[in-house]
CSV table of C-alpha atoms in Angstrom, one decimal:
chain,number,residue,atom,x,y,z
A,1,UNK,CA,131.6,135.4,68.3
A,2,UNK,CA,128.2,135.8,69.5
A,3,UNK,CA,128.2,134.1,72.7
A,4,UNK,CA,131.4,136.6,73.7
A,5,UNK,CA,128.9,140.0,73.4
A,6,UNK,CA,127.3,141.7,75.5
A,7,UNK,CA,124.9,144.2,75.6
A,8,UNK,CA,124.6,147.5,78.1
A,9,UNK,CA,122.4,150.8,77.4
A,10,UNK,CA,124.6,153.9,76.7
A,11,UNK,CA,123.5,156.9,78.4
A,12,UNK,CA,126.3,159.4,77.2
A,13,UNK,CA,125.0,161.0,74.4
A,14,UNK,CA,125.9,164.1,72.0
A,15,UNK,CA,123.5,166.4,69.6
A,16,UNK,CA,124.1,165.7,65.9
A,17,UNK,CA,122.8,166.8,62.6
A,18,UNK,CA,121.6,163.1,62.4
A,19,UNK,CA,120.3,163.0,65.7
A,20,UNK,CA,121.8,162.0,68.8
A,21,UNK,CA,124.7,159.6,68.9
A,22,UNK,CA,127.1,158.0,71.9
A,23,UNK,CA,129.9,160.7,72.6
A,24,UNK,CA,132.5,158.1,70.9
A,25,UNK,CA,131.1,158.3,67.7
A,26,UNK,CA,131.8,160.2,65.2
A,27,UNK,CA,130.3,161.3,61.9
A,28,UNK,CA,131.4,160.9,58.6
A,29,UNK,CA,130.3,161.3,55.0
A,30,UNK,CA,130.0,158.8,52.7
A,31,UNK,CA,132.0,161.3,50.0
A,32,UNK,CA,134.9,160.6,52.2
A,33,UNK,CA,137.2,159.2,49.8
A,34,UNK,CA,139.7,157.8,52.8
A,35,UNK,CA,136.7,155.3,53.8
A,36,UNK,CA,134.5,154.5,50.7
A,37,UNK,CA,134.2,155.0,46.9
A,38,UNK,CA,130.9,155.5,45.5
A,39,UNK,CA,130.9,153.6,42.0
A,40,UNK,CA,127.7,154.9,39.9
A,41,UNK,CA,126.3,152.2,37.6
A,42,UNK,CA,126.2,152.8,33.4
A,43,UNK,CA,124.5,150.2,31.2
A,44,UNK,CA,126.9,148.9,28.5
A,45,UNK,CA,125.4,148.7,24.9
A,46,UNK,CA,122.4,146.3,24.7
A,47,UNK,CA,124.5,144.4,22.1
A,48,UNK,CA,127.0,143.0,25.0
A,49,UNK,CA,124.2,141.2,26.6
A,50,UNK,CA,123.8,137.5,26.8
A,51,UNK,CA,122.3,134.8,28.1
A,52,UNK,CA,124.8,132.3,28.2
A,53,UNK,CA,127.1,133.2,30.6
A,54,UNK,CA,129.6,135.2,28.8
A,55,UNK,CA,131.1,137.8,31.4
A,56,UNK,CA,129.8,139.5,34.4
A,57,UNK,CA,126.1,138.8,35.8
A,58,UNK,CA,124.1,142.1,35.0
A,59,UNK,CA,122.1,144.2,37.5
A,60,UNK,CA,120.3,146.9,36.0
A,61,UNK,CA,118.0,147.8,39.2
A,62,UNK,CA,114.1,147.6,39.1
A,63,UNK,CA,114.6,144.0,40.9
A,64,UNK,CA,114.0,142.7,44.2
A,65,UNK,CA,116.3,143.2,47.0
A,66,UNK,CA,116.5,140.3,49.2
A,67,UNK,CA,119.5,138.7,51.6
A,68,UNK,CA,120.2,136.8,48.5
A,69,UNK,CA,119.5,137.1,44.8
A,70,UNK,CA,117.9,134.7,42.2
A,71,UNK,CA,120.4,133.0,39.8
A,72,UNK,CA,121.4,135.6,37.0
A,73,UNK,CA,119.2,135.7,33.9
A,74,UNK,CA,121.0,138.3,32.0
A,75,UNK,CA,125.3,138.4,31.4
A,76,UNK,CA,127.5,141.3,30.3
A,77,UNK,CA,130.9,140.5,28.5
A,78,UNK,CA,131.7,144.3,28.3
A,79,UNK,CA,130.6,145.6,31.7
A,80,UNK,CA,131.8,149.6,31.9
A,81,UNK,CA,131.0,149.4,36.0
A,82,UNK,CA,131.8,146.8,38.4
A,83,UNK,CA,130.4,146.0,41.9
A,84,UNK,CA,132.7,144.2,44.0
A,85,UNK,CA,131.7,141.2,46.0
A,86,UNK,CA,130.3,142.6,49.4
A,87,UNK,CA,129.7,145.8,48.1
A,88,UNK,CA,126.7,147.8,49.1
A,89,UNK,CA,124.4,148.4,46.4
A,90,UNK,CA,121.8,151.2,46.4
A,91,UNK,CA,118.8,151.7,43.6
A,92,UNK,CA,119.4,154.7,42.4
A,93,UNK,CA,116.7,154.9,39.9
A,94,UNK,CA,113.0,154.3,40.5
A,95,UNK,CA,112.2,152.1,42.9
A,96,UNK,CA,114.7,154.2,44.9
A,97,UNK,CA,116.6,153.9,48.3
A,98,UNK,CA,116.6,149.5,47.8
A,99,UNK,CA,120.3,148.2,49.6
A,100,UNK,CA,122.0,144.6,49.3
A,101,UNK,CA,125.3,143.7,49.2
A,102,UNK,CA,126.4,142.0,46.2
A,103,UNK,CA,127.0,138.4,46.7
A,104,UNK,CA,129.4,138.1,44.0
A,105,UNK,CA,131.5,140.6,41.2
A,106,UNK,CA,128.4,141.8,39.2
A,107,UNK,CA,128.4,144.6,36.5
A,108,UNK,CA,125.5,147.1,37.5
A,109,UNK,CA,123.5,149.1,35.3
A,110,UNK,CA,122.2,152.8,35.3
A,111,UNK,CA,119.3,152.1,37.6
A,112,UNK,CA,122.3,151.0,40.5
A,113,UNK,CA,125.4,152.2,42.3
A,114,UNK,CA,128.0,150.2,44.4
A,115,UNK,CA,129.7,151.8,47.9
A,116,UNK,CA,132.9,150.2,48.2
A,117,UNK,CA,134.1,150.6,51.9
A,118,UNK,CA,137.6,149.8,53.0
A,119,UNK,CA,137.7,146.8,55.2
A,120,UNK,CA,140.2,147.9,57.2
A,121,UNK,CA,138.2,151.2,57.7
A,122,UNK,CA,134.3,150.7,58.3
A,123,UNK,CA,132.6,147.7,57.8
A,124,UNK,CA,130.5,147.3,54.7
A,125,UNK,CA,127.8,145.1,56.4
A,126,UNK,CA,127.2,148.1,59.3
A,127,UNK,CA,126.2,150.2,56.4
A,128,UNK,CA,124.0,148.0,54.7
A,129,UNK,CA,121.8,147.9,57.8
A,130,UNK,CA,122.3,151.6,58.5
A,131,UNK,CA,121.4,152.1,55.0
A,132,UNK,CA,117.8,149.8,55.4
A,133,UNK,CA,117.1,152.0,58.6
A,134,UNK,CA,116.9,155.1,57.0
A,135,UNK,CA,115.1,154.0,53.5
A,136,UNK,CA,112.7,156.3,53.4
A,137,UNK,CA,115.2,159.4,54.3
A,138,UNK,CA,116.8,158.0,50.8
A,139,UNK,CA,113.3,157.4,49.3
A,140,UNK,CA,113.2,161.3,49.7
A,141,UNK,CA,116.4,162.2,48.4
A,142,UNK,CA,115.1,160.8,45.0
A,143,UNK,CA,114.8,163.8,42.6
A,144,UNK,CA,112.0,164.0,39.9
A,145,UNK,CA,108.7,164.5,39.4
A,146,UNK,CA,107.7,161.4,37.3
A,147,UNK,CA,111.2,159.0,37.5
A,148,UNK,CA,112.7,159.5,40.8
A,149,UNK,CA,116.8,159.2,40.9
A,150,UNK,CA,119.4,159.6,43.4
A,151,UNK,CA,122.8,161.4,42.1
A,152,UNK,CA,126.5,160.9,43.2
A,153,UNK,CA,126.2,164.1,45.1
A,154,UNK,CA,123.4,163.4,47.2
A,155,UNK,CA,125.3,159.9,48.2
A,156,UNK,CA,128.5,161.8,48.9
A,157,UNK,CA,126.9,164.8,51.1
A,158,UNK,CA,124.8,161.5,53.2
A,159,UNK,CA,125.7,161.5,56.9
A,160,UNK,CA,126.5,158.5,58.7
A,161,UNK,CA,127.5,157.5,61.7
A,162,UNK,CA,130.8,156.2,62.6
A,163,UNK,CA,131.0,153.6,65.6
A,164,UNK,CA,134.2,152.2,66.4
A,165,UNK,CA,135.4,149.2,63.7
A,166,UNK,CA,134.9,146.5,66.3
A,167,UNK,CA,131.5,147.6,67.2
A,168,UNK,CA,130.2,148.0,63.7
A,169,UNK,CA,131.4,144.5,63.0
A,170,UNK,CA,129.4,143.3,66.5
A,171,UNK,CA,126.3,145.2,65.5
A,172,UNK,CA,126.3,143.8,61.9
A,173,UNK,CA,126.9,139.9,63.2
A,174,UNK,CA,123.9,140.6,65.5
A,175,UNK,CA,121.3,141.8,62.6
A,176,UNK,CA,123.1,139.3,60.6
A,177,UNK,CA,122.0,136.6,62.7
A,178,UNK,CA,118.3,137.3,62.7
A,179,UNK,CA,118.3,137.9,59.1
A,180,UNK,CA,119.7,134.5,58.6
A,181,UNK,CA,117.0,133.4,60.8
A,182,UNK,CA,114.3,135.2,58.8
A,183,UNK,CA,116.1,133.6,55.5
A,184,UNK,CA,115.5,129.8,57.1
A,185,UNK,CA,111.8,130.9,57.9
A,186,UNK,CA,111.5,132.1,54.3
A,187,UNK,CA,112.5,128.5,53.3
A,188,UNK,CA,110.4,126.5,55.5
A,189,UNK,CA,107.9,128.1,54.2
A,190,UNK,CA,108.2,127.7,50.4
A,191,UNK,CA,108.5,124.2,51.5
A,192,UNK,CA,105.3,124.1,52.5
A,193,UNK,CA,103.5,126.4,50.0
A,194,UNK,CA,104.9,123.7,47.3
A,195,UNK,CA,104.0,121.0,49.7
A,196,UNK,CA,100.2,122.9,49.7
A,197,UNK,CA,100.3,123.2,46.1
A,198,UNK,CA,101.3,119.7,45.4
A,199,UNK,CA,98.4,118.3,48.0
A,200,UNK,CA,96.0,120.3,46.9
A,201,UNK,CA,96.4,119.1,43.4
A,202,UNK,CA,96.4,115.3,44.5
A,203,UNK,CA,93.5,115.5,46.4
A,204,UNK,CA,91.0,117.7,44.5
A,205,UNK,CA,91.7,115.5,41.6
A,206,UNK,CA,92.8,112.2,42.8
A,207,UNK,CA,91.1,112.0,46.6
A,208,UNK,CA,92.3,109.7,49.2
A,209,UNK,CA,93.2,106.4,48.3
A,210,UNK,CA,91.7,105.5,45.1
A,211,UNK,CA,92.1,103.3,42.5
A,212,UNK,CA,89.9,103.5,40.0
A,213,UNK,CA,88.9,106.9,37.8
A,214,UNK,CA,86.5,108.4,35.2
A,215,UNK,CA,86.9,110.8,33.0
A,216,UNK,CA,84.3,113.6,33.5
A,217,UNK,CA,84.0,116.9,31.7
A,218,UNK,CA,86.2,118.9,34.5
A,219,UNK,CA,89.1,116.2,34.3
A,220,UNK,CA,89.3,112.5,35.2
A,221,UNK,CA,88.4,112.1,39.2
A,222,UNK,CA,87.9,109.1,41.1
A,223,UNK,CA,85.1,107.1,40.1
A,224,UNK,CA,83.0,107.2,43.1
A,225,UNK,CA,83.1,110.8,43.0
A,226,UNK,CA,80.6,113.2,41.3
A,227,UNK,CA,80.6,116.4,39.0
A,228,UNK,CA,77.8,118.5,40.5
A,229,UNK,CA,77.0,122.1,39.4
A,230,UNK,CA,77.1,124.4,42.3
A,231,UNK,CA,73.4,125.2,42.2
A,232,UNK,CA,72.6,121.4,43.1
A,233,UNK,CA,74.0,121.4,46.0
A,234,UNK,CA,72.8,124.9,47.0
A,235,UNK,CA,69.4,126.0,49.0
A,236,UNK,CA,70.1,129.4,48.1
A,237,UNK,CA,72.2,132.1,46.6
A,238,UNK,CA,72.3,135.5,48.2
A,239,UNK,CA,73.6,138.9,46.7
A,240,UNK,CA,75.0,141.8,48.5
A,241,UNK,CA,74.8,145.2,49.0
A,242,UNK,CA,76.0,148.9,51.0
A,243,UNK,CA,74.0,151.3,53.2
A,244,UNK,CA,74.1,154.9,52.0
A,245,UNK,CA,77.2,156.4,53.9
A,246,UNK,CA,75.3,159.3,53.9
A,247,UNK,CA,72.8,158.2,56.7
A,248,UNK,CA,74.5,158.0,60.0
A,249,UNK,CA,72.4,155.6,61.6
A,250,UNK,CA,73.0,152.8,58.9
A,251,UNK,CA,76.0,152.4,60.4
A,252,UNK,CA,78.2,151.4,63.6
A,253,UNK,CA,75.7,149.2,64.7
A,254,UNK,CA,76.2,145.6,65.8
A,255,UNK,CA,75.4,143.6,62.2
A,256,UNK,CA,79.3,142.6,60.8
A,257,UNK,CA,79.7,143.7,57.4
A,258,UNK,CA,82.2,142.7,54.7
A,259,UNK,CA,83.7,143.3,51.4
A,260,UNK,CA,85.4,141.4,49.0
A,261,UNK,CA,88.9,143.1,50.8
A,262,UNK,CA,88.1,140.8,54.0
A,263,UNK,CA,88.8,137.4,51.6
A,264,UNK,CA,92.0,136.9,52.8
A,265,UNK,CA,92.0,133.5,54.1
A,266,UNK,CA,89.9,130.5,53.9
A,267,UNK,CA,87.4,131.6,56.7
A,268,UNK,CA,86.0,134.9,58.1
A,269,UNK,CA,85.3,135.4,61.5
A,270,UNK,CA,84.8,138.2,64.5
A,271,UNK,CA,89.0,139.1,64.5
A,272,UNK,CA,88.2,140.9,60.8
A,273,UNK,CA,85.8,142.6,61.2
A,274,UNK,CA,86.3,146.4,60.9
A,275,UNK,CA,82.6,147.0,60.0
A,276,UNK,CA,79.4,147.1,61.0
A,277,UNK,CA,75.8,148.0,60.3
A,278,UNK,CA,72.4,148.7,61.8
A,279,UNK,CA,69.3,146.8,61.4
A,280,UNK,CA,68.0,149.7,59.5
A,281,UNK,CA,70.7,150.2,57.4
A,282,UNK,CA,70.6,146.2,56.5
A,283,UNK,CA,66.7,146.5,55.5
A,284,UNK,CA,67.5,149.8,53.8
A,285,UNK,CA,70.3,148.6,51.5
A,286,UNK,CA,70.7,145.2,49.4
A,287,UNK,CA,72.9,143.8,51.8
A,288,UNK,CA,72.2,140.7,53.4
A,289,UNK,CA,73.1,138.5,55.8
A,290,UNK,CA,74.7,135.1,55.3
A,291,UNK,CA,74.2,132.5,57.7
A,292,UNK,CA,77.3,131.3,59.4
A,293,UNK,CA,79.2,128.1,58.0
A,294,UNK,CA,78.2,128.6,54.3
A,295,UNK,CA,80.1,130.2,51.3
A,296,UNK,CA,81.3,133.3,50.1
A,297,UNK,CA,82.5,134.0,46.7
A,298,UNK,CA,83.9,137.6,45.5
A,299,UNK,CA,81.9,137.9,41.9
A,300,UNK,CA,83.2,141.7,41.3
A,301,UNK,CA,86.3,143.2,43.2
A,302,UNK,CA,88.5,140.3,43.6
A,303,UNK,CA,87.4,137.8,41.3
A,304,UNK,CA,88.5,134.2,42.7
A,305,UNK,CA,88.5,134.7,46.6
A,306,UNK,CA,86.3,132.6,48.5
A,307,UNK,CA,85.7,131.7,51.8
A,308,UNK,CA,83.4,130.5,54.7
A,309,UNK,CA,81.8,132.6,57.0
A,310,UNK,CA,81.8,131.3,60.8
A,311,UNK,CA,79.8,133.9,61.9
A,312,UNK,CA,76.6,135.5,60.5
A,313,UNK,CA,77.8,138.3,58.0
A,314,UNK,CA,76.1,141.4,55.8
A,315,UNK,CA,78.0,141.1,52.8
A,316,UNK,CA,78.4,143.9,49.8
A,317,UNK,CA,77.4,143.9,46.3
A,318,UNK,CA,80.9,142.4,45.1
A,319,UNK,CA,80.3,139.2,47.2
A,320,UNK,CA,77.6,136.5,46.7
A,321,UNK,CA,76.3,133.8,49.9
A,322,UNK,CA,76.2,130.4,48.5
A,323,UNK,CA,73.9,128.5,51.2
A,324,UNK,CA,75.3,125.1,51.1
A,325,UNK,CA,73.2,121.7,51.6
A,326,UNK,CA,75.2,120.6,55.1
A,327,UNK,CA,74.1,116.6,53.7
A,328,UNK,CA,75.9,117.0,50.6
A,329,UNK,CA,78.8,119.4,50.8
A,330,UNK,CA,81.4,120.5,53.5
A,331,UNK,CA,81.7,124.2,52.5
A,332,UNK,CA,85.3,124.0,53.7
A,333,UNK,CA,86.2,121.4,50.9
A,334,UNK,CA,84.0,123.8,48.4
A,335,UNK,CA,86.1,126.6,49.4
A,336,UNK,CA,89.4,124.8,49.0
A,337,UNK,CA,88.3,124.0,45.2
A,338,UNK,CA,87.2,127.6,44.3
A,339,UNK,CA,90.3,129.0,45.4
A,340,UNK,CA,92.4,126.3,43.3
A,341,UNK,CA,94.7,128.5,40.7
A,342,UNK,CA,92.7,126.5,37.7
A,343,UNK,CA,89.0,127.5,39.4
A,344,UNK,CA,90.5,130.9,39.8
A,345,UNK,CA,91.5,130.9,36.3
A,346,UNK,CA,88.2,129.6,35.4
A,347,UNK,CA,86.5,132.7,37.2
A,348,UNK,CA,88.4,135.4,35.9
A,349,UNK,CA,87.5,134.8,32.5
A,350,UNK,CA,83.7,134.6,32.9
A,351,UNK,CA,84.3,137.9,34.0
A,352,UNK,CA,82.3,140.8,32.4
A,353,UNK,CA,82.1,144.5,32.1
A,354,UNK,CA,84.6,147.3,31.2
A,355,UNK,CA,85.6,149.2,34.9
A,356,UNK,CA,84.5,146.8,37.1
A,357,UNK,CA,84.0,143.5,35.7
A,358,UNK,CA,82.2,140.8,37.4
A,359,UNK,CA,81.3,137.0,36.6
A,360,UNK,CA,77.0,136.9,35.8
A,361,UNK,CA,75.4,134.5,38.7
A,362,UNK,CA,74.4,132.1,36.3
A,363,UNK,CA,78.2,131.3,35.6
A,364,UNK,CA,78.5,130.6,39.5
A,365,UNK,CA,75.6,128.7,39.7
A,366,UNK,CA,76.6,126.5,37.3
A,367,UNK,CA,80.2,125.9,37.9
A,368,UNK,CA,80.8,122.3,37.8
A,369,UNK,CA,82.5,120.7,41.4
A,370,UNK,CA,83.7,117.6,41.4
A,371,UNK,CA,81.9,116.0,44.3
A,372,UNK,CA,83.6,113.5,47.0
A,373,UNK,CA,81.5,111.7,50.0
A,374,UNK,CA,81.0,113.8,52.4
A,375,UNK,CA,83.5,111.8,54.8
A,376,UNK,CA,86.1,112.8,52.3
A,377,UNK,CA,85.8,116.0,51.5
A,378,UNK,CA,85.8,116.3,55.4
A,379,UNK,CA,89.2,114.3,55.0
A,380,UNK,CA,90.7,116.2,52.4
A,381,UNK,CA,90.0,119.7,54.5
A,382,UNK,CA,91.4,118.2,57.6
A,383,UNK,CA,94.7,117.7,55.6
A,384,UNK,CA,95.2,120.6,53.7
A,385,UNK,CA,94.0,122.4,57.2
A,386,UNK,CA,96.8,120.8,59.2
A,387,UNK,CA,99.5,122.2,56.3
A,388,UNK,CA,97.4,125.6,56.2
A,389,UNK,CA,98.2,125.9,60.0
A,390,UNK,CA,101.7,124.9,59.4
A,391,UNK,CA,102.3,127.8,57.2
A,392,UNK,CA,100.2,130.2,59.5
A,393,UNK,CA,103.1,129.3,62.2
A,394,UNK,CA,105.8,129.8,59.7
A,395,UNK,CA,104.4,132.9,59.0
A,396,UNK,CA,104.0,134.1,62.5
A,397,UNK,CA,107.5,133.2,63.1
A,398,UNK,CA,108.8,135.7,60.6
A,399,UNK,CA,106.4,138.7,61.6
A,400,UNK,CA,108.3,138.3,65.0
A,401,UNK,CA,111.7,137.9,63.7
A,402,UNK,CA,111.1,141.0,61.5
A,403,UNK,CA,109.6,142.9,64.2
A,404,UNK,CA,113.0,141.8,66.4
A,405,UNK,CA,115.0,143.1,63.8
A,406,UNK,CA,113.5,146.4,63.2
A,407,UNK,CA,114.0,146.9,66.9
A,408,UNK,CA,117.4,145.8,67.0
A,409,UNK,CA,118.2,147.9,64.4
A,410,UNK,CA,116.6,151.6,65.8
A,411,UNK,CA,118.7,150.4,69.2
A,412,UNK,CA,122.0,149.3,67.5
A,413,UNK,CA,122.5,151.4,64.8
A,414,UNK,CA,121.7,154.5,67.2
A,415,UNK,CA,123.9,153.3,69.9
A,416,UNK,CA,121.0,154.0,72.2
A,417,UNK,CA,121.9,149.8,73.5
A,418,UNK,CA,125.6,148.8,72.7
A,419,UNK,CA,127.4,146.1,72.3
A,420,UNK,CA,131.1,144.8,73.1
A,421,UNK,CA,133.2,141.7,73.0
């Protein structure tokens, strides 16, 4: 098993038409009948469908492609093609070039097709991973000028290469292992997005530790709390704006600048920042600067982000600077609430305009906040924070785990590193 391999860098090499390759491989094509069948999908008549469970799950393609698929919505009791469990199965139809193996007998549709190795031949899970390393080769094989498809021909004339059985099982554990890993990462972190989601709606409704509530015209809240509008516990609100791209010296000078793009978390600072202006360019424009630790609210492109800026920023014209009252409101907790899904929700549909909407100042100047002690909302942001930087870790962890895989993948699937038992 995986504590028996070991790992050496081949340096014998031969010239391919795939590239080069250890001298002990060989190439093959995945026409060759002797090692795989190629089993193109065909969508049975709409009338054998069912959603009760009668017959064979159904694939038609357009779907996500993941280590493991979602429970089966759809059933076929006539299925005209059949994947295997384990086979290798290819979108063939726009999106092209996606692979899994089937994790059970499926029927598959027009927009899919099944390889079908021979296990005592090649080893279906080596191909799978060969075939996610050279996506975009298959990406390009799609034919079409509006709906991209791949045909049975250009599967059978593919080359691949052909390690010895043993080693193709040995790579395939390896990869297998790390995407198993990435799988348990994937988990842990829908645990905590539901665990996020299910906070966040406790304690922007309920707070910390109460027992006694109102009801209030945003919902019923604890009954110290307060429903505020968002221009009482403002100084100031302050619109945006770009320099002319067409005069140099508005620009690359040492004032950061954002748009409504650089929302993507709950706080902005110096590490985003792919943009800056002059002095001149900020008195020659509408931009202006927001004074660090206050809000930002997207009110054009990207209706419903929000953060807090913990550095002085020039904003554009699809952001607004809400200069918060430090005695009365933690921006932090405000920031949390305008980027709840029923605030978001809210947003979007004060949004006006035809090509690019946007929601009228007014509307974000009166957006009613329910309104904690400032100790609290403190509280509440050092909670949802801690799970915040929980899933910030999570995520981390998979960017590396990917990154080890893609690597492992252009040195084991190339023989260029090999591996033996």
């Amino acid at each position: 098993m995986m504590a028996s391999i070991k790992f050496y860098k081949e340096t014998n090499f031969k010239e391919t038409p795939i590239g080069k390759i250890p001298k002990d491989w060989e190439i093959i094509k995945l026409g060759d009948t002797r090692r795989a069948k190629i089993i193109m999908g065909q969508s049975p008549p709409s009338s054998t469908y069912n959603k009760d469970g009668e017959g064979l799950p159904f694939l038609q393609g357009k779907l996500e492609f993941g280590m493991i698929y979602p429970s089966p919505t759809v059933y076929c009791s006539q299925p005209l093609k059949i994947a295997e469990k384990s086979d290798i199965l290819i979108s063939v139809r726009a999106p092209v070039g996606d692979v899994n193996i089937a994790p059970y007998r499926l029927c598959i549709g027009r927009g899919l097709a099944a390889i079908r190795f021979d296990s005592k031949e090649a080893s279906s899970w080596f191909y799978f991973y060969y075939l996610q390393k050279i996506k975009h080769f298959l990406e390009n094989l799609g034919k079409g000028s509006t709906f991209k498809a791949i045909n049975k021909g250009d599967l059978e004339d593919l080359r691949l290469p052909f390690p010895p059985l043993s080693e193709q099982h040995e790579i395939a554990e390896v990869l297998y292992c790390v995407d198993f890993a990435i799988q348990r990462v994937d988990e842990a972190i829908a645990r905590a997005e539901r665990l996020k989601k299910g906070l966040m709606q406790q304690l922007l409704t309920k707070g910390i530790g109460h027992k006694e509530y109102k009801e209030t015209p945003i919902g019923k809240i604890p009954k110290t709390w307060k429903v505020v509008e968002l221009r009482e516990i403002a100084q100031k609100f302050i619109g945006g704006g770009t320099p002319s791209t067409k005069v140099p010296r508005y620009w690359n000078g040492d004032i950061p600048w954002i748009r409504s793009v650089h929302l993507t978390r709950y706080y902005i600072d110096e590490s985003i920042i792919d943009q800056y202006i002059t002095k001149e360019g900020l008195e020659n424009s509408a931009s202006n600067i927001v004074p660090k630790r206050n809000l930002i609210i997207a009110t054009r492109v990207g209706i419903g982000k929000s953060a807090v800026n913990l550095i002085d920023v020039a904003i554009n014209q699809d952001l607004t600077g809400v200069v918060i009252v430090p005695s009365m409101a933690d921006p932090f907790y405000l920031v949390r609430y305008l980027t709840s899904p029923k605030v978001v929700k809210m947003l979007e549909s004060f949004s006006r305009g035809t090509t690019i909407k946007g929601v009228p100042l007014n509307h974000i100047k009166r957006l009613k906040v329910p309104l904690p002690p400032l100790n609290e909302q403190r509280r509440i942001t050092v909670i949802l924070s801690s799970v915040d930087n929980l899933l910030q870790l999570k995520r981390e962890k998979r960017e590396k785990l990917v990154r080890m895989k893609r690597r492992l993948m252009d040195l084991l699937l190339t023989g260029k590193v090999r591996v033996s038992v």
